[in-house]
Amino acid sequence: MHDFYDALETRDPAAREAALMAALPQQVAHAQATCPAYAALLMGIDAAAVTSRAALAALPLTRKSSLAAAQAAQRALRFGGFASGAPRRVFQSPGPLYEPEPAAQGDDPWRVARALHAAGIRAGELAHVGFSYHLTPAGAMMEGGLRALGAASFPGGVGNTELQLQALLDLQSEAYAGTPSLLRILLEKAAEGGHALGLRHALVSGEACPPALVAWFAEQGVEVFQCYATADLGLIAYQTSAREGLVLDEGVIVEIVRPGTGDPVPDGEVGEVVVTTLSPGYPLIRFATGDLSAVLPGACATGRTNQRLRGWLGRADQSAKVRGMFVHAGQVAEVLKRHPELGRARLVVEGEMADDRMTLQVEADGAPEGLAAAVAATLRDITKLRGEVSLVPRGSLPNDGRVIEDRRAV
């Protein structure tokens, strides 16, 4: 038997989809009515008609760069007009980008409790939080989730390693929530001093935690799980004891789109993660994370029925400078739009700086004569650069989300 956070995790997938699509038009209408930025961005959109993923896919994307630009351009309009209502607290990410902690959403506005529970953390335990509490919201995100679980938190933050280690020894915290690198440092320092910590389980994020490191933690007696969350969206997906991908959170609608576009790709194909949050305080609609991932087939072996992501597979915001001009993934996508008979594409840049060349590899079966020349003309029209076109069989390009491959020596 698996222990679930709530009944939402095991509901029928069709019932989940129906509930999400029922909430979607209300969220779009709420964003239009309470967020000046969305009132402008979604002007003319009938929120009541946005009741399907196809309708959602027709809406424009919101990017982090858009948030930062709006905040910089409209300082009198807090959060650039993308937030609704008064925040409980305000945080800052590099940029600077200011992010609200939505008020009136209980102890867990970022919905992190679900991931903490999947990591084995329970009510009555003490969790050592190794995320920053200064400027950025990561520490507060974990603390809110722990409070919702009924678990206590020690706000360790970052730095002051000796003091943090002393607190772990004195308090014998059962759990940890923070970066994997700090957890490793604390465990190694404890071992150097011949001390044993009481840590049994941990939720880590913010950095890569490969299987080899997870196994090392297990050898130290700590079962480590990962989650995928951002300051803007809160929890997106989390790892379970099955350790097969990351299960989507119940409070978000996730799409995987072709890099450089807002067009959804088939399940299993790598693309950019786009999230619509159902948070009333920060109702981000089709927020493009810039991260690459893909949907895993089937359901989680633990019995959780939501979709799963493969995990973080790279960045979607790809570009390369060719002969003094930037080429972006969106331009490659525009070439494909003008030639719908094509499949995947990859722009390969080779040679030396100032003497470089680019070749667009595109999948096409049974291509008519002259197609390569036509695609080359389109490529030149869009990028203002001359490039070769190589037609390859369908399915021959890697399914890794990479649209631009720069093979030049650094």
Coordinates of C-alpha atoms in Angstrom, one line a residue:
M1 CA 0.0 0.0 0.0
H2 CA 1.3 3.5 -0.9
D3 CA 0.6 6.5 1.3
F4 CA -0.9 9.3 -0.7
Y5 CA -1.1 13.0 0.2
D6 CA -4.8 13.2 -0.8
A7 CA -7.4 11.5 -3.0
L8 CA -6.5 13.8 -5.9
E9 CA -3.4 11.8 -6.6
T10 CA -5.3 8.6 -7.5
R11 CA -8.4 9.9 -9.2
D12 CA -9.4 8.7 -12.7
P13 CA -7.3 10.6 -15.3
A14 CA -10.5 11.5 -17.2
A15 CA -12.0 13.0 -14.1
R16 CA -8.8 15.0 -13.5
E17 CA -8.8 16.3 -17.0
A18 CA -12.4 17.3 -16.7
A19 CA -11.7 19.2 -13.5
L20 CA -8.7 21.0 -14.9
M21 CA -10.6 22.0 -18.1
A22 CA -13.6 23.2 -15.9
A23 CA -11.2 25.4 -13.9
L24 CA -9.3 26.7 -16.9
P25 CA -11.9 29.2 -18.3
Q26 CA -12.5 30.6 -14.8
Q27 CA -8.7 31.1 -14.3
V28 CA -8.5 32.9 -17.7
A29 CA -11.4 35.1 -16.9
H30 CA -9.9 35.9 -13.5
A31 CA -6.5 36.8 -15.0
Q32 CA -8.3 39.1 -17.5
A33 CA -10.3 40.8 -14.8
T34 CA -7.7 41.3 -12.2
C35 CA -4.3 41.5 -14.0
P36 CA -3.8 44.5 -16.3
A37 CA -1.1 42.6 -18.2
Y38 CA -3.4 39.7 -19.0
A39 CA -6.3 42.1 -19.8
A40 CA -4.1 43.4 -22.6
L41 CA -2.4 40.1 -23.6
L42 CA -5.7 38.3 -23.8
M43 CA -7.8 41.1 -25.2
G44 CA -10.6 39.7 -27.3
I45 CA -10.3 36.2 -25.9
D46 CA -13.6 34.7 -24.8
A47 CA -12.5 33.0 -21.5
A48 CA -15.7 30.9 -21.5
A49 CA -14.6 29.2 -24.7
V50 CA -11.1 28.1 -23.3
T51 CA -12.4 24.7 -22.2
S52 CA -9.9 22.4 -23.9
R53 CA -6.2 21.9 -24.4
A54 CA -6.6 22.9 -28.1
A55 CA -8.2 26.2 -27.0
L56 CA -5.5 26.7 -24.4
A57 CA -2.8 26.2 -27.0
A58 CA -4.2 29.0 -29.1
L59 CA -3.4 31.5 -26.3
P60 CA -0.1 33.4 -26.3
L61 CA 2.9 32.3 -24.2
T62 CA 4.1 34.3 -21.2
R63 CA 7.9 34.2 -20.7
K64 CA 10.0 35.2 -17.7
S65 CA 11.6 37.8 -19.9
S66 CA 8.1 39.3 -20.4
L67 CA 7.6 39.5 -16.7
A68 CA 11.0 41.2 -16.2
A69 CA 10.4 43.6 -19.1
A70 CA 6.9 44.5 -17.8
Q71 CA 8.3 45.1 -14.3
A72 CA 11.1 47.3 -15.6
A73 CA 8.8 49.3 -17.9
Q74 CA 5.9 49.8 -15.5
R75 CA 7.4 50.3 -12.0
A76 CA 4.2 52.0 -10.8
L77 CA 2.3 48.8 -11.7
R78 CA 3.6 46.2 -9.2
F79 CA 4.7 42.9 -10.8
G80 CA 4.2 44.4 -14.2
G81 CA 0.5 43.8 -13.9
F82 CA 0.7 40.0 -13.9
A83 CA -0.3 39.4 -10.2
S84 CA -3.8 39.6 -8.7
G85 CA -4.5 41.2 -5.3
A86 CA -2.1 42.1 -2.5
P87 CA 0.8 39.7 -1.8
R88 CA 1.7 38.3 1.6
R89 CA 5.4 38.7 0.9
V90 CA 7.6 39.8 -2.0
F91 CA 10.8 38.1 -3.1
Q92 CA 13.5 38.9 -5.6
S93 CA 15.2 36.7 -8.2
P94 CA 18.2 37.6 -10.4
G95 CA 17.2 40.2 -13.1
P96 CA 15.9 41.6 -10.8
L97 CA 12.5 40.0 -11.0
Y98 CA 10.1 40.5 -8.1
E99 CA 7.8 37.6 -7.3
P100 CA 4.7 37.6 -5.0
E101 CA 3.8 35.1 -2.3
P102 CA 0.1 35.1 -2.9
A103 CA -2.0 35.8 0.2
A104 CA -5.2 34.0 1.4
Q105 CA -4.0 30.6 0.0
G106 CA -3.3 28.9 3.3
D107 CA 0.1 27.8 4.6
D108 CA 1.2 26.3 1.3
P109 CA 0.7 28.8 -1.5
W110 CA 3.4 27.1 -3.7
R111 CA 1.8 23.6 -3.1
V112 CA 5.1 22.0 -2.0
A113 CA 3.6 19.8 0.7
R114 CA 2.7 17.2 -1.9
A115 CA 6.3 16.7 -2.9
L116 CA 7.5 16.7 0.8
H117 CA 4.9 14.0 1.6
A118 CA 6.1 11.9 -1.4
A119 CA 9.6 12.2 0.0
G120 CA 8.5 10.6 3.2
I121 CA 8.3 13.7 5.5
R122 CA 5.4 13.5 8.0
A123 CA 3.7 15.5 10.6
G124 CA 5.6 15.8 13.9
E125 CA 9.0 15.6 12.3
L126 CA 11.7 18.3 12.2
A127 CA 13.0 19.3 8.8
H128 CA 16.3 21.2 8.3
V129 CA 15.7 23.7 5.5
G130 CA 18.9 24.3 3.5
F131 CA 17.5 26.8 1.0
S132 CA 18.0 30.6 1.2
Y133 CA 15.6 32.6 3.2
H134 CA 17.1 35.9 1.9
L135 CA 15.7 37.6 -1.2
T136 CA 14.7 34.4 -3.0
P137 CA 11.6 32.4 -1.9
A138 CA 13.0 28.8 -1.9
G139 CA 13.3 28.6 1.9
A140 CA 9.8 30.0 2.4
M141 CA 8.4 27.6 -0.2
M142 CA 9.7 24.6 1.7
E143 CA 8.6 26.1 5.1
G144 CA 5.1 26.6 3.9
G145 CA 4.8 23.0 2.7
L146 CA 6.2 21.7 5.9
R147 CA 3.7 23.8 7.9
A148 CA 0.9 22.4 5.8
L149 CA 2.1 18.9 6.6
G150 CA 2.3 19.6 10.3
A151 CA 6.1 19.2 10.3
A152 CA 8.4 21.7 12.0
S153 CA 11.2 23.5 10.2
F154 CA 14.7 24.7 11.2
P155 CA 15.6 27.7 8.9
G156 CA 19.2 26.8 8.2
G157 CA 19.5 28.7 4.9
V158 CA 22.8 28.7 3.1
G159 CA 26.3 29.2 4.5
N160 CA 27.3 28.9 8.2
T161 CA 28.0 25.3 7.7
E162 CA 29.5 24.6 11.1
L163 CA 26.5 26.2 12.9
Q164 CA 24.1 24.2 10.7
L165 CA 25.9 21.0 11.4
Q166 CA 25.8 21.7 15.1
A167 CA 22.0 22.3 14.9
L168 CA 21.6 18.9 13.1
L169 CA 23.6 17.2 15.8
D170 CA 21.8 18.8 18.6
L171 CA 18.3 18.6 17.2
Q172 CA 18.7 15.3 15.3
S173 CA 16.3 16.5 12.6
E174 CA 14.7 13.6 10.7
A175 CA 14.3 15.4 7.4
Y176 CA 16.1 17.8 5.1
A177 CA 14.8 20.2 2.4
G178 CA 17.4 22.1 0.3
T179 CA 20.1 21.7 -2.3
P180 CA 21.8 18.3 -2.7
S181 CA 25.2 20.0 -2.6
L182 CA 24.7 21.4 0.9
L183 CA 23.3 18.1 2.1
R184 CA 26.4 16.3 0.9
I185 CA 28.7 18.8 2.6
L186 CA 26.8 18.4 5.9
L187 CA 26.9 14.6 5.7
E188 CA 30.6 14.6 4.9
K189 CA 31.5 17.0 7.7
A190 CA 29.5 14.9 10.1
A191 CA 31.4 11.8 9.0
E192 CA 34.8 13.5 9.3
G193 CA 34.0 14.3 13.0
G194 CA 32.8 10.8 13.6
H195 CA 29.2 12.0 14.2
A196 CA 25.9 10.4 13.1
L197 CA 23.0 12.5 11.9
G198 CA 19.4 11.6 12.4
L199 CA 18.4 12.4 8.8
R200 CA 16.3 9.7 7.1
H201 CA 14.7 11.4 4.2
A202 CA 15.1 14.6 2.1
L203 CA 13.6 16.6 -0.7
V204 CA 16.2 18.3 -2.9
S205 CA 15.9 20.8 -5.8
G206 CA 17.7 23.7 -7.4
E207 CA 20.6 21.6 -8.7
A208 CA 21.2 18.3 -10.5
C209 CA 21.1 15.2 -8.4
P210 CA 22.1 12.3 -10.6
P211 CA 21.4 8.7 -9.7
A212 CA 25.0 8.2 -8.5
L213 CA 24.5 10.9 -5.9
V214 CA 21.1 9.6 -4.9
A215 CA 22.8 6.2 -4.3
W216 CA 25.6 7.8 -2.2
F217 CA 23.0 9.5 0.0
A218 CA 21.2 6.2 0.4
E219 CA 24.5 4.7 1.6
Q220 CA 24.6 7.4 4.3
G221 CA 21.1 6.4 5.4
V222 CA 19.2 9.3 3.7
E223 CA 16.5 8.5 1.1
V224 CA 16.6 11.5 -1.2
F225 CA 13.8 12.6 -3.6
Q226 CA 13.7 15.5 -6.1
C227 CA 11.1 18.0 -7.1
Y228 CA 10.7 20.5 -10.0
A229 CA 9.5 23.9 -8.8
T230 CA 9.9 27.5 -9.7
A231 CA 9.4 30.8 -7.8
D232 CA 6.8 31.8 -10.3
L233 CA 4.7 28.7 -10.5
G234 CA 5.4 26.7 -7.3
L235 CA 5.5 22.9 -7.6
I236 CA 5.3 21.6 -11.1
A237 CA 6.3 17.9 -10.6
Y238 CA 7.8 15.6 -8.0
Q239 CA 9.6 12.3 -7.6
T240 CA 7.9 9.3 -6.0
S241 CA 9.3 6.0 -4.6
A242 CA 8.9 4.5 -8.1
R243 CA 11.8 6.8 -9.2
E244 CA 10.5 6.8 -12.7
G245 CA 10.2 10.4 -13.9
L246 CA 8.4 13.2 -12.0
V247 CA 4.6 13.1 -11.4
L248 CA 2.8 16.3 -12.2
D249 CA 1.3 18.4 -9.4
E250 CA -2.5 18.5 -9.2
G251 CA -2.7 22.4 -9.3
V252 CA -1.1 23.0 -12.7
I253 CA -1.9 22.3 -16.4
V254 CA 1.3 21.3 -18.2
E255 CA 2.0 21.4 -22.0
I256 CA 5.1 20.3 -23.9
V257 CA 5.6 22.6 -26.9
R258 CA 8.0 22.7 -29.8
P259 CA 11.0 25.0 -28.8
G260 CA 10.6 28.5 -30.2
T261 CA 6.8 28.1 -30.6
G262 CA 3.7 27.6 -28.5
D263 CA 2.7 24.5 -30.5
P264 CA 2.2 21.3 -28.4
V265 CA 4.2 18.2 -29.5
P266 CA 3.0 14.6 -29.3
D267 CA 3.4 12.8 -26.0
G268 CA 7.0 11.4 -25.7
E269 CA 8.6 14.1 -27.9
V270 CA 11.0 16.4 -26.1
G271 CA 9.9 20.1 -26.0
E272 CA 9.6 23.1 -23.7
V273 CA 7.6 22.9 -20.5
V274 CA 4.7 25.3 -20.5
V275 CA 2.6 25.7 -17.3
T276 CA -0.7 27.3 -16.5
T277 CA -1.2 27.6 -12.8
L278 CA -4.5 27.6 -11.1
S279 CA -3.2 30.0 -8.3
P280 CA -5.7 32.9 -8.0
G281 CA -3.0 35.3 -6.6
Y282 CA -0.5 34.8 -9.4
P283 CA -2.5 33.4 -12.4
L284 CA 0.2 32.8 -14.9
I285 CA -1.3 31.5 -18.2
R286 CA 0.9 29.4 -20.5
F287 CA 4.1 30.3 -18.7
A288 CA 7.1 29.1 -20.7
T289 CA 9.7 27.8 -18.3
G290 CA 12.5 27.6 -20.8
D291 CA 13.1 24.0 -19.6
L292 CA 13.1 20.9 -21.8
S293 CA 11.3 17.7 -20.9
A294 CA 8.9 15.1 -22.3
V295 CA 5.8 13.2 -21.1
L296 CA 6.5 9.6 -20.0
P297 CA 4.0 6.9 -21.1
G298 CA 1.8 5.1 -18.6
A299 CA 1.1 5.8 -15.0
C300 CA 3.4 5.9 -11.9
A301 CA 3.9 2.4 -10.3
T302 CA 2.9 3.9 -6.9
G303 CA -0.7 4.3 -8.1
R304 CA -0.6 8.0 -8.7
T305 CA -2.5 8.6 -12.0
N306 CA -1.3 12.0 -13.1
Q307 CA 1.1 12.4 -16.1
R308 CA 4.8 12.1 -15.5
L309 CA 7.7 14.1 -16.9
R310 CA 11.1 12.6 -17.8
G311 CA 12.8 15.3 -15.8
W312 CA 15.0 18.2 -16.8
L313 CA 16.5 17.6 -20.2
G314 CA 18.1 21.0 -21.0
R315 CA 17.2 24.5 -21.9
A316 CA 14.8 25.4 -24.7
D317 CA 16.0 29.0 -25.3
Q318 CA 18.6 28.0 -27.9
S319 CA 20.4 30.4 -30.1
A320 CA 23.7 30.8 -32.0
K321 CA 25.6 33.7 -33.5
V322 CA 26.3 33.0 -37.2
R323 CA 28.3 35.4 -39.3
G324 CA 27.5 38.2 -36.8
M325 CA 23.7 37.5 -36.6
F326 CA 21.8 35.6 -34.0
V327 CA 19.7 32.7 -35.1
H328 CA 17.0 31.5 -32.6
A329 CA 15.0 28.3 -32.2
G330 CA 11.8 30.3 -33.1
Q331 CA 13.2 31.0 -36.6
V332 CA 13.8 27.3 -37.2
A333 CA 10.2 26.7 -36.1
E334 CA 9.0 29.3 -38.5
V335 CA 10.7 27.5 -41.4
L336 CA 8.8 24.3 -40.4
K337 CA 5.5 26.2 -40.3
R338 CA 6.0 27.4 -43.9
H339 CA 6.7 23.8 -44.9
P340 CA 4.2 21.6 -43.0
E341 CA 5.3 18.5 -44.9
L342 CA 8.5 18.4 -42.9
G343 CA 9.1 16.7 -39.5
R344 CA 11.7 17.6 -36.9
A345 CA 14.5 20.0 -37.8
R346 CA 18.0 20.7 -36.4
L347 CA 20.2 23.6 -37.4
V348 CA 23.9 22.6 -37.3
V349 CA 26.5 25.3 -37.1
E350 CA 30.1 24.4 -38.0
G351 CA 33.4 25.9 -39.0
E352 CA 35.2 28.8 -37.4
M353 CA 33.9 32.1 -36.2
A354 CA 33.6 34.6 -39.1
D355 CA 34.0 31.6 -41.4
D356 CA 31.1 29.5 -40.2
R357 CA 28.4 27.6 -42.1
M358 CA 25.0 26.3 -41.1
T359 CA 23.1 23.3 -42.4
L360 CA 19.4 22.7 -41.6
Q361 CA 18.8 19.0 -41.2
V362 CA 15.0 18.3 -41.7
E363 CA 13.1 15.1 -41.7
A364 CA 11.1 14.4 -44.9
D365 CA 9.9 11.2 -46.5
G366 CA 9.3 11.0 -50.2
A367 CA 10.3 14.6 -50.7
P368 CA 9.4 16.1 -54.0
E369 CA 12.1 17.5 -56.2
G370 CA 13.1 21.0 -55.4
L371 CA 12.0 20.8 -51.7
A372 CA 15.5 21.3 -50.4
A373 CA 16.0 24.4 -52.5
A374 CA 12.6 25.8 -51.4
V375 CA 13.4 25.2 -47.7
A376 CA 16.9 26.8 -48.2
A377 CA 15.2 29.9 -49.7
T378 CA 12.8 30.0 -46.7
L379 CA 15.7 29.7 -44.3
R380 CA 17.5 32.6 -45.9
D381 CA 14.3 34.7 -46.0
I382 CA 13.7 34.2 -42.2
T383 CA 17.3 34.3 -40.9
K384 CA 18.8 36.6 -43.5
L385 CA 21.6 34.1 -43.8
R386 CA 22.5 31.5 -46.4
G387 CA 22.5 27.9 -45.3
E388 CA 22.4 24.4 -46.8
V389 CA 19.5 22.0 -46.3
S390 CA 19.9 18.3 -45.8
L391 CA 16.8 16.1 -46.1
V392 CA 16.9 13.1 -43.8
P393 CA 14.4 10.2 -43.2
R394 CA 11.7 10.7 -40.6
G395 CA 12.6 9.6 -37.1
S396 CA 16.4 9.9 -37.8
L397 CA 17.0 13.1 -35.8
P398 CA 17.4 12.6 -32.0
N399 CA 14.4 13.2 -29.8
D400 CA 16.2 15.5 -27.4
G401 CA 14.6 18.9 -28.0
R402 CA 17.7 20.4 -29.5
V403 CA 16.9 22.7 -32.4
I404 CA 20.3 24.4 -32.8
E405 CA 23.5 22.5 -32.4
D406 CA 26.7 24.6 -32.4
R407 CA 29.6 22.4 -33.3
R408 CA 32.2 25.1 -33.5
A409 CA 35.2 25.0 -31.1
V410 CA 34.8 27.4 -28.2

